Coordinates of C-alpha atoms and ligand atoms in Angstrom, one line a residue:
M1096 CA 105.2 81.2 75.3
A1097 CA 107.1 83.0 78.0
E1098 CA 105.4 85.9 79.9
P1099 CA 106.9 89.4 78.9
K1100 CA 109.1 90.9 81.8
A1101 CA 108.3 93.9 83.9
D1102 CA 109.6 97.0 82.7
T1103 CA 110.2 100.2 84.4
P1104 CA 110.0 103.4 82.1
T1105 CA 113.7 102.8 81.4
G1106 CA 113.1 99.5 80.0
Q1107 CA 114.6 97.4 82.9
T1108 CA 112.9 94.7 84.3
L1109 CA 112.0 94.6 88.2
T1110 CA 112.7 92.0 90.8
S1111 CA 110.5 91.7 94.0
D1112 CA 112.8 93.3 96.0
Q1113 CA 113.1 96.2 93.7
W1114 CA 109.2 96.6 93.5
I1115 CA 108.9 96.6 97.2
K1116 CA 111.5 99.3 97.5
L1117 CA 109.7 101.4 94.8
Q1118 CA 106.4 101.4 97.1
G1119 CA 108.1 103.6 99.7
D1120 CA 104.9 104.9 101.1
L1121 CA 103.2 101.6 101.8
P1122 CA 104.0 99.5 104.7
R1123 CA 106.4 96.6 103.6
L1124 CA 104.3 93.7 105.1
D1125 CA 101.5 94.8 102.7
C1126 CA 104.0 94.8 99.8
E1127 CA 105.1 91.4 100.7
L1128 CA 101.6 90.1 101.2
T1129 CA 100.4 91.6 97.9
L1130 CA 103.4 89.6 96.3
C1131 CA 102.4 86.4 98.2
H1132 CA 98.8 86.6 96.7
I1133 CA 99.8 87.6 93.2
L1134 CA 102.8 85.1 92.8
E1135 CA 101.0 82.6 94.8
V1136 CA 103.7 81.6 97.0
N1137 CA 104.1 82.2 100.7
R1138 CA 106.2 84.9 102.7
A1139 CA 109.0 82.7 103.3
S1140 CA 109.4 82.5 99.5
I1141 CA 109.2 86.1 99.0
L1142 CA 111.8 86.8 101.6
A1143 CA 114.2 84.0 100.5
R1144 CA 114.2 85.1 96.7
P1145 CA 114.2 88.9 96.5
E1146 CA 115.9 88.6 93.0
R1147 CA 112.7 86.9 91.4
S1148 CA 111.9 88.9 88.3
L1149 CA 108.2 90.0 88.0
S1150 CA 106.5 89.6 84.6
A1151 CA 104.5 92.4 83.1
N1152 CA 101.2 90.8 83.8
Q1153 CA 102.1 90.2 87.3
L1154 CA 103.4 93.9 87.6
V1155 CA 100.3 95.1 86.4
E1156 CA 98.2 93.1 88.9
I1157 CA 100.6 93.8 91.9
N1158 CA 100.3 97.6 91.0
R1159 CA 96.5 97.8 91.0
W1160 CA 96.6 96.0 94.2
A1161 CA 99.1 98.9 95.5
D1162 CA 96.9 101.6 94.1
A1163 CA 93.8 100.1 96.0
L1164 CA 95.9 99.9 99.2
R1165 CA 96.8 103.5 98.8
N1166 CA 93.4 104.4 98.2
D1167 CA 92.4 102.8 101.6
V1168 CA 90.8 99.6 100.4
P1169 CA 91.3 97.0 103.1
F1170 CA 93.9 94.2 102.0
A1171 CA 91.1 91.8 103.2
Y1172 CA 89.0 92.9 100.1
L1173 CA 91.8 92.4 97.7
A1174 CA 92.4 89.0 98.9
G1175 CA 88.6 88.1 99.6
E1176 CA 89.4 86.7 102.8
Q1177 CA 90.3 87.6 106.6
E1178 CA 91.4 85.3 109.4
F1179 CA 89.3 85.9 112.6
W1180 CA 89.6 83.5 115.7
G1181 CA 91.5 81.2 113.7
L1182 CA 88.7 80.8 110.9
N1183 CA 89.4 81.7 107.5
L1184 CA 86.5 83.8 106.2
A1185 CA 85.3 85.1 102.9
V1186 CA 84.8 88.8 103.0
S1187 CA 83.3 91.3 100.3
P1188 CA 82.7 95.2 100.4
H1189 CA 79.2 94.2 101.7
V1190 CA 80.7 93.2 104.8
L1191 CA 82.9 94.8 107.7
V1192 CA 86.4 93.4 107.8
P1193 CA 86.4 91.4 111.1
R1194 CA 88.9 93.1 113.5
P1195 CA 91.2 91.4 116.0
E1196 CA 89.7 93.4 119.1
T1197 CA 86.3 91.7 118.3
E1198 CA 87.8 88.6 119.6
L1199 CA 87.4 89.9 123.0
L1200 CA 83.6 89.8 122.6
V1201 CA 83.8 86.2 121.5
E1202 CA 85.9 85.3 124.6
S1203 CA 83.6 87.3 126.7
A1204 CA 80.6 85.3 125.6
L1205 CA 82.2 81.9 125.6
A1206 CA 83.1 82.5 129.3
L1207 CA 79.2 83.2 130.0
L1208 CA 77.8 80.5 127.7
Q1209 CA 76.2 77.6 129.6
N1210 CA 75.5 74.1 128.0
G1211 CA 73.2 73.7 125.4
A1212 CA 72.2 77.3 125.8
G1213 CA 70.9 79.9 122.9
I1214 CA 73.1 82.7 121.8
L1215 CA 72.0 85.6 119.4
D1216 CA 74.5 87.6 117.5
L1217 CA 73.0 90.9 116.3
G1218 CA 74.5 92.5 113.0
T1219 CA 76.6 89.4 112.3
G1220 CA 78.3 90.8 108.7
S1221 CA 80.7 88.1 107.6
G1222 CA 79.4 85.9 110.4
A1223 CA 82.7 86.2 112.3
I1224 CA 81.2 86.3 115.9
A1225 CA 78.5 83.7 115.5
L1226 CA 80.8 81.4 113.6
A1227 CA 83.7 81.6 116.0
I1228 CA 81.2 80.8 119.2
A1229 CA 79.9 77.9 117.2
S1230 CA 83.3 76.8 116.2
E1231 CA 84.2 76.3 119.8
R1232 CA 80.8 75.1 121.2
D1233 CA 78.7 72.6 119.2
D1234 CA 76.3 72.3 122.0
A1235 CA 75.3 76.1 121.7
K1236 CA 72.5 77.0 119.4
V1237 CA 73.7 80.1 117.6
T1238 CA 71.5 82.5 115.7
A1239 CA 72.8 85.4 113.6
T1240 CA 71.3 88.3 112.1
D1241 CA 71.8 91.2 109.9
I1242 CA 69.6 94.1 108.1
S1243 CA 71.8 93.4 105.2
T1244 CA 70.8 90.6 102.8
D1245 CA 74.1 90.8 101.0
A1246 CA 75.9 90.3 104.2
L1247 CA 73.7 87.3 105.3
L1248 CA 74.8 85.8 102.1
V1249 CA 78.4 86.2 102.6
A1250 CA 77.9 84.9 106.5
K1251 CA 75.9 81.8 105.2
Q1252 CA 78.8 80.9 102.7
N1253 CA 80.9 81.4 105.4
A1254 CA 79.1 78.8 107.5
E1255 CA 78.8 76.3 104.6
T1256 CA 82.4 76.3 103.7
L1257 CA 83.7 75.7 107.3
G1258 CA 80.9 73.4 108.0
I1259 CA 79.7 75.4 111.1
E1260 CA 75.8 75.4 112.1
V1261 CA 74.4 78.5 112.5
T1262 CA 70.8 79.8 112.0
F1263 CA 70.8 83.1 109.8
Q1264 CA 67.7 85.6 109.9
E1265 CA 67.3 89.0 108.4
S1266 CA 66.1 91.4 111.0
R1267 CA 66.4 95.2 111.8
W1268 CA 68.0 94.6 115.3
L1269 CA 65.6 92.6 117.1
E1270 CA 62.7 93.5 115.4
S1271 CA 61.7 90.2 113.3
L1272 CA 62.7 87.9 116.1
T1273 CA 60.6 86.0 118.4
G1274 CA 62.1 84.0 121.3
R1275 CA 64.6 84.4 124.1
W1276 CA 68.3 83.8 124.3
Q1277 CA 70.6 83.4 127.2
I1278 CA 73.2 85.4 125.5
I1279 CA 72.7 88.5 123.0
V1280 CA 75.9 89.6 121.6
S1281 CA 76.6 92.5 119.2
N1282 CA 79.3 94.6 117.5
P1283 CA 77.0 97.4 116.1
P1284 CA 77.9 100.5 114.0
Y1285 CA 79.1 102.8 116.8
I1286 CA 81.4 105.5 114.9
D1287 CA 80.3 109.2 115.4
P1288 CA 79.5 110.5 111.9
A1289 CA 81.8 113.3 112.5
D1290 CA 84.8 111.1 113.4
P1291 CA 87.5 112.2 110.8
H1292 CA 88.9 108.3 110.9
L1293 CA 85.8 107.7 108.6
A1294 CA 87.8 109.2 105.7
H1295 CA 90.1 106.3 105.7
L1296 CA 87.2 103.7 106.1
H1297 CA 85.3 104.7 102.8
A1298 CA 85.7 101.2 101.2
E1299 CA 83.7 99.5 104.0
P1300 CA 79.8 99.5 104.2
Q1301 CA 79.0 102.8 105.9
H1302 CA 76.0 101.4 107.4
A1303 CA 78.1 99.0 109.4
L1304 CA 80.2 101.7 110.8
I1305 CA 78.2 104.9 111.6
A1306 CA 75.5 105.6 114.0
D1307 CA 73.5 108.6 115.1
E1308 CA 73.9 110.2 118.5
K1309 CA 77.9 110.4 118.3
G1310 CA 77.9 106.7 117.6
L1311 CA 75.5 105.6 120.6
A1312 CA 72.2 105.3 118.6
D1313 CA 72.3 101.5 117.8
L1314 CA 74.0 100.6 121.0
R1315 CA 71.1 102.5 122.7
Q1316 CA 68.5 100.6 120.8
I1317 CA 69.6 97.3 121.4
I1318 CA 70.3 97.9 125.1
T1319 CA 66.5 99.0 125.3
E1320 CA 65.2 96.3 123.3
A1321 CA 67.2 93.3 124.3
P1322 CA 65.5 92.7 127.9
N1323 CA 62.4 91.5 125.9
Y1324 CA 64.6 88.6 124.2
L1325 CA 66.8 87.6 127.1
A1326 CA 66.0 84.6 129.4
N1327 CA 66.0 85.0 132.8
G1328 CA 69.6 85.6 134.0
G1329 CA 70.7 86.3 130.4
W1330 CA 73.6 88.4 129.4
L1331 CA 73.9 91.3 126.9
L1332 CA 77.2 91.7 125.6
L1333 CA 78.4 94.8 123.2
E1334 CA 81.7 95.9 121.7
H1335 CA 81.8 99.8 121.5
G1336 CA 84.2 102.6 120.6
F1337 CA 87.4 103.1 122.7
D1338 CA 85.6 106.3 124.6
Q1339 CA 82.2 104.7 124.8
A1340 CA 82.3 102.2 127.8
Q1341 CA 81.1 104.8 130.6
Q1342 CA 77.9 105.8 128.3
V1343 CA 77.2 102.2 127.4
R1344 CA 77.4 101.1 131.0
L1345 CA 75.1 104.0 132.1
L1346 CA 72.4 102.7 129.2
L1347 CA 72.8 99.3 130.3
E1348 CA 72.2 100.4 134.1
Q1349 CA 69.1 102.6 132.9
S1350 CA 67.5 99.6 131.3
G1351 CA 67.6 97.4 134.3
F1352 CA 70.7 95.4 133.7
Q1353 CA 72.7 94.4 136.7
A1354 CA 76.4 93.2 137.1
V1355 CA 77.2 95.8 134.5
T1356 CA 81.0 96.1 133.8
S1357 CA 83.5 96.4 131.1
H1358 CA 86.4 94.3 129.4
R1359 CA 89.4 95.5 128.3
D1360 CA 91.3 94.5 125.0
L1361 CA 94.8 93.8 124.4
A1362 CA 95.5 97.6 124.0
N1363 CA 93.9 97.9 127.5
I1364 CA 91.0 99.8 126.1
E1365 CA 87.6 99.2 127.4
R1366 CA 86.0 97.6 124.5
V1367 CA 83.2 95.4 125.6
S1368 CA 80.4 96.1 128.0
L1369 CA 78.1 93.6 129.5
G1370 CA 75.3 93.2 131.9
Q1371 CA 73.0 90.5 133.2
Y1372 CA 69.2 90.8 133.0
L1373 CA 66.9 89.1 135.9
Y1374 CA 63.1 89.1 135.8
E1375 CA 61.6 91.0 138.7
Ligands
LIG540 C1 80.3 96.8 112.9 S1 79.6 95.7 111.7 C2 79.8 94.1 112.4 C3 80.1 92.9 111.7 C4 80.4 91.7 112.5 N1 79.6 91.3 113.5 C5 81.8 91.9 113.0 O1 82.1 91.9 114.1 O2 82.7 91.8 112.0 C6 78.0 95.9 112.0 C7 76.6 95.1 111.5 O3 75.4 95.5 111.8 C8 74.6 95.5 110.6 N2 73.7 96.6 110.7 C9 73.6 97.8 110.8 N3 72.6 98.2 111.1 C10 71.7 97.4 111.6 C11 70.2 97.1 111.8 N4 69.6 98.3 112.2 N5 69.8 95.9 112.0 C12 70.7 95.0 112.0 N6 71.9 94.9 111.6 C13 72.5 96.1 111.2 C14 75.5 95.8 109.4 O4 75.0 95.3 108.4 C15 76.9 95.1 110.0 O5 77.1 93.9 109.3

């Protein structure tokens, strides 16, 4: 049986182009990508056939996505996936949606990683950083941790689907770990609880975003604990907020790190700070 056609209140059916034009408050790209997912076609097909009629069932689903997007639900949660470092990662509301700027942390870590060395990703979420590094370097021994059991399930599933080897362990930062690594990386929560942008991030796990002390509490804890888990000459690399580089560099220096510096992202913002730990 043919599916019923999409109706407007006046009884007209809608084409995909008409539907996009009715979503004036949503970015056109989000509308096109929503159509791609629900109609199971690529974007070229959406652009090539603006006159395609939407069935009533399709319209219900498309409008549900549009409402969710208006309510700041990330597109990645609706689609159930997000690309990071060229890897297609499954994501759910248990994990932060990996951000493109975090690729700078991966790049910075890869540049320092010695052959066959161990690297630890603290607060792995979807597994984005650990999986990106392991996908580039199969000689590296990659360990990834998180405090969230649900996040670790997502990360483990991603590793399995992608066929990438990473060791996962549940831990509150470094608490449950034993050993020493050549590199420790982390993209910890670093948003000030008073930051007004949080209002638009309500769909993502708040414990993945917010940290006390104006966003510095988790960064401080990791910096303080990391020397006991780094091999001699090992590096700690941290992603942080756009205005936290100076404070993070100071924290690294106060904990005895050397060669402390920050790297800028594509928007020219100091986004990753790092330091090397040498035993006395
Ligand atoms: C900003 S998210 C980063 C997720 C992922 N690494 C990424 O870059 O997309 C921070 C992660 O740290 C985890 N986390 C928060 N507090 C933690 C703690 N005390 N110990 C370990 N992990 C923690 C969260 O569950 C979350 O997965």
